[in-house]
Amino acid sequence: MSQRNRLQNGGRIDRSKSLTFTYNGKLLKGYAGDTLASALLANGVDIVGRSFKYSRPRGIVAAGAEEPNAIMQVGATEATQIPNVRATQQSLYDGLVAGTTNGWPSVETDLMEYVGKIGGKMMPPGFYYKTFMFPQSLWGTYESYIRKAAGLGRAPQDTDPDIYDKMNQHCDVMIVGAGPAGLVAALTAARAGARVIIADEQNEFGGSLLSSTETLDGKPAAEWIASVVQELASFDDVMMLTHSQVNGYHDHNFLTIQQHCTDQFADRAPNGQIAQRLHRVRAKWVVLATGAHERPLVYGNNDVPGCMVANAVSTYINRYGVAPGIDLVLMTSNDNAYRTALDWHDAGRNVVAVVDSRKNPQGTLVDAARERGISILVGSGVIEAHGSKRVTSVSIAPLNDAGDAVVGAIVKMKADTVATSGGWSPVIHLSCHTGARPVWNDAILGFTPGATVQKQLTAGAINGSFTTANALNEGLSAACEALSHLNLTKPDVSLPATQDIEEGEAMALFHIPHTKPTSKAPKQFVDYQNDVTAAGIELACREGFESIEHVKRYTAMGFGTDQGKLGNINGMAIAAKTLNQTIPQTGTTIFRPNYTPVTFGAIVGRDCGALFDPKRYTAMHSWHVEHGAKFEDVGLWKRPWYYPQGQETMQESLNRECLAVRESAGILDASTLGKIDIQGKDAREFLGRVYSNAWAKLAVGKCRYGLMCGEDGMVFDDGVTSCLAENHFLMTTTTGGAAHVLEWLEIYHQTEWPEMEVYFTSVTDHWATMTISGPNSRKLLEKLTDYDVSKDNMAFMDWKPMTVAGVPARVFRISFTGELSFEINVQANYGLHVWKALFEHGKAFNLTPYGTETMHILRAEKGFIIAGQDTDGSVHPFDLGMSWAVSMQKPFSFIGKRGMQREDCVRADRKQLVGLKTIDPNVVLPEGAQGVLDPKASIPMPMVGHVTSSYWSANLNRSVAMGFVKGGLDKMGERVFYPLVDGRVVEAEICSPVFLDPKGERQHV
Amino acid sequence: MFYIYCPHCCEHREEEEFHAAGQAHIPRPLDPDACTDKEWGEYMYFRKNPRGIHHELWVHSAGCRKFFNITRDTQTYEIKEVYKIGEKPSVVANAVEVQNSHTQNSSKTPLENTLESQSGATL
Ligand SMILES: [Zn+2]
């Protein structure tokens, strides 16, 4: 296929640079400077997709972000697939591979068209709610059907090979849009010395001027653009972003910009380059110069390929040197669109007629059309287009003054292109993102930005100031206003002279009547992407949907990636008319971020793969890796889980590790436990307030276990705190709870008790902690220290400073296994040295490294809880059977005391933590299993509590478990049953959670 | 995303550095044991959800770790002021709204109560 619609001259394309691309498997050619859309039109490609519900063939309608139909899947390889790319926004590059998103088996011969005709009837407005509500079982069928039909695009199956990036920016003035208003605003701010960012979605700056034949200072507008761009580039503090879509305008003048850095040049970013970058901008002032989108008119079969928005036709001619047809009919309600007829005529093509809904159009452009001998049919409208895969003719009829009824004979005219204009809709999307409600402006027949609390200014067509002269003026005044807020001096800026074009008054027209009522007329599409018709909107209104937000949701108008750019105003106008009210009374839906689809790559940036989340390693991590440890994530920490040897299964490893600890000696890397250094004369009193037990008498050199509760009395953390000196303590927390506990201490200190002199410092990373545990742990420690660690000199719950393996250490005689244990703390960078020294001397004692899983089993054998596993925020210390850790006599009402005395907290039948001894010792209860007292009760059975911890204990040669049972502490010896999903019912005896060494003799040696 | 001025660091920083810690000026009762269950429940759980001016406690968690207060408009998300713990807000909702918000003590508005207690603790 040749570029049969390409013009010989004109446009901002480079005819010397031919580019080859693939579209639906066919090789086509375009030029540098083309978009995918302009290249497709140049090649005479009419159909670019099939519609969502009705599977109708669709062509390119627009030339920018508002394009509803040409939604492409782009990518030469599986890994570089990008779905939902608008052909109008994708720059052409050599080797580009694009395909239509929907259309099956191909867009040209779409089998779905026949299905779609059924589907269309199946899917009136509200079909999600009506048709697909029942039966539920068919949802899978519906969903796959909808997905197939809807052309949602396809995510790549392989990993994206490109690099994406994020960048934080700060500026004085952020200018969105580089049309005439934006360029003048940027130039003014730049000359004043402001830090400026100007971003535009297009491949070059210039906005509307790029597609217009207007002159500035008597010369082509392109010359003025080039001079401004050149000057802007000379400022160090001006950042110019092309191919950059400002997609979100968030609170406090925070904007997100998606910059396409390389994906307009190649399928993959060149080696080492960033494909896309997300700029996160904090701007002191924002100037929105986002322009306007032309509104098409709504008429019968207005979706047949060849039906386009008027200005898009001009853009393809003037900017890309493409005339997308031969015979044009232009339908308009305003003067401005006459430009399209002039451009078409001047490109040497045939203007069949201008169909003007107004009775007596007058103005410079109307005169120019008459001078060219273009036929103008006044007081008329195109009521219907004919053709299936391309427009072949149109029906034109005279309209009444209001434009809502056909009042004369229909004339049929041959044409392959219908361009329409119902006026312009300001692009107010960004101004809505922070919650401002748009305001209807009768003078321009459109919504303009509403009042905002953002430091936001607007300039140009977004305000309904559609002429170039007004855009330039408003760009200047917006910049000057920003500069005055910024206390910068306004510089000299002279604006270029614009052409004097007089335009007559436009007519408020949105929906062209047909001879048949709307419900019977050929489909009149309002929202192409979602297949919403005028009849659908009228039906929704008749069915009682009066709020425009409800109409939107019922019909799907403005949904998805479209966000109502093209059709929203027409839809509201039709709804308003049906409801017999004005457009401002009907109101508008609110546009949400993002303005156009953003790739996941840009959102994710570098935060993927190895950089997805930070990882924390202990000082001994390399040893664990060398010794084959399996790791588990605890918070951000990588903790050894267990150390398999040879062909061991996990359970075999755990059995070996568990036995080794109780038989001789094991070692655990406990460095990850949170450690908070607490100092100050009120430190002791503070501990008494945040822990449930007493701290007044804890002597220097002693350690104590404490429970931390919320004001509701529920346990949220636990740990051992040691008295290092009279006013100096070391608190340990759970690994995952460390940050929360520190903030907890701070909030009480800072907001409730600021008079207390106490300081908290996280020292978790400062210390490497290794716990040696087992009957031979003392003998092992003695080999590395000269300090007397005998029972007499160092009793259980003592801590002593000493030298271990030549390194200063704090050694704590605390135990989480129930065995004789020493927790050795050394400065973190000595950790690996001491760890290795322990192993050198540990051979004689079969020193066995164990991980978190063995730690869990050993503590469960002893009935020690793990906060967060055996607690869930709904249990207080008494529920845990830990009344010994609560001191109700403390003078200060500690945090949790009042909460745990509430009526509900003192019920006798609360769920209480107990031991669970399965009747069959070989059965290990699943954690989370729900207990019942009567397994024969009818379903739903009354549940009495769940299993929180359950393991196989090699030491006891049976299972051990803990769990909650209602009133369990008074049910010792009674039975509880656990019906499992596989049908088994496990019977267990309620017992003390201390399965091993109930008197604690093993740790007191 | 908010842009928050930390009154301790004395500069604007991104919201990512901060955590919201709920409604401000909820003092812990000075004698919890004297509270009824209902009073304790009010203290723990009952919070305002106003449309408009709201006083909030925030912490500069990834910065100086200091807590401070923000007066924020929950509708526009404008931050009207920031002030340190123990200080009083200068931007407040109208008196009727304050009185209707919730009741702790008869003669004074809850805000007055909380402010007194808060500053009392600070002194
Ligand atoms: Zn700070």
mmCIF file of C-alpha atoms in Angstrom, chain A residues 716 736-745:
data_model
loop_
_atom_site.group_PDB
_atom_site.id
_atom_site.type_symbol
_atom_site.label_atom_id
_atom_site.label_comp_id
_atom_site.label_asym_id
_atom_site.label_seq_id
_atom_site.Cartn_x
_atom_site.Cartn_y
_atom_site.Cartn_z
ATOM 1 C CA PHE A 716 0.912 -5.547 71.228
ATOM 2 C CA GLY A 736 8.740 -6.648 63.469
ATOM 3 C CA GLY A 737 7.545 -4.299 66.207
ATOM 4 C CA ALA A 738 10.688 -2.251 66.785
ATOM 5 C CA ALA A 739 9.743 0.856 64.791
ATOM 6 C CA HIS A 740 6.216 0.915 66.152
ATOM 7 C CA VAL A 741 7.384 0.570 69.746
ATOM 8 C CA LEU A 742 9.867 3.427 69.341
ATOM 9 C CA GLU A 743 7.126 5.668 67.955
ATOM 10 C CA TRP A 744 4.845 4.526 70.767
ATOM 11 C CA LEU A 745 7.368 5.601 73.392
#
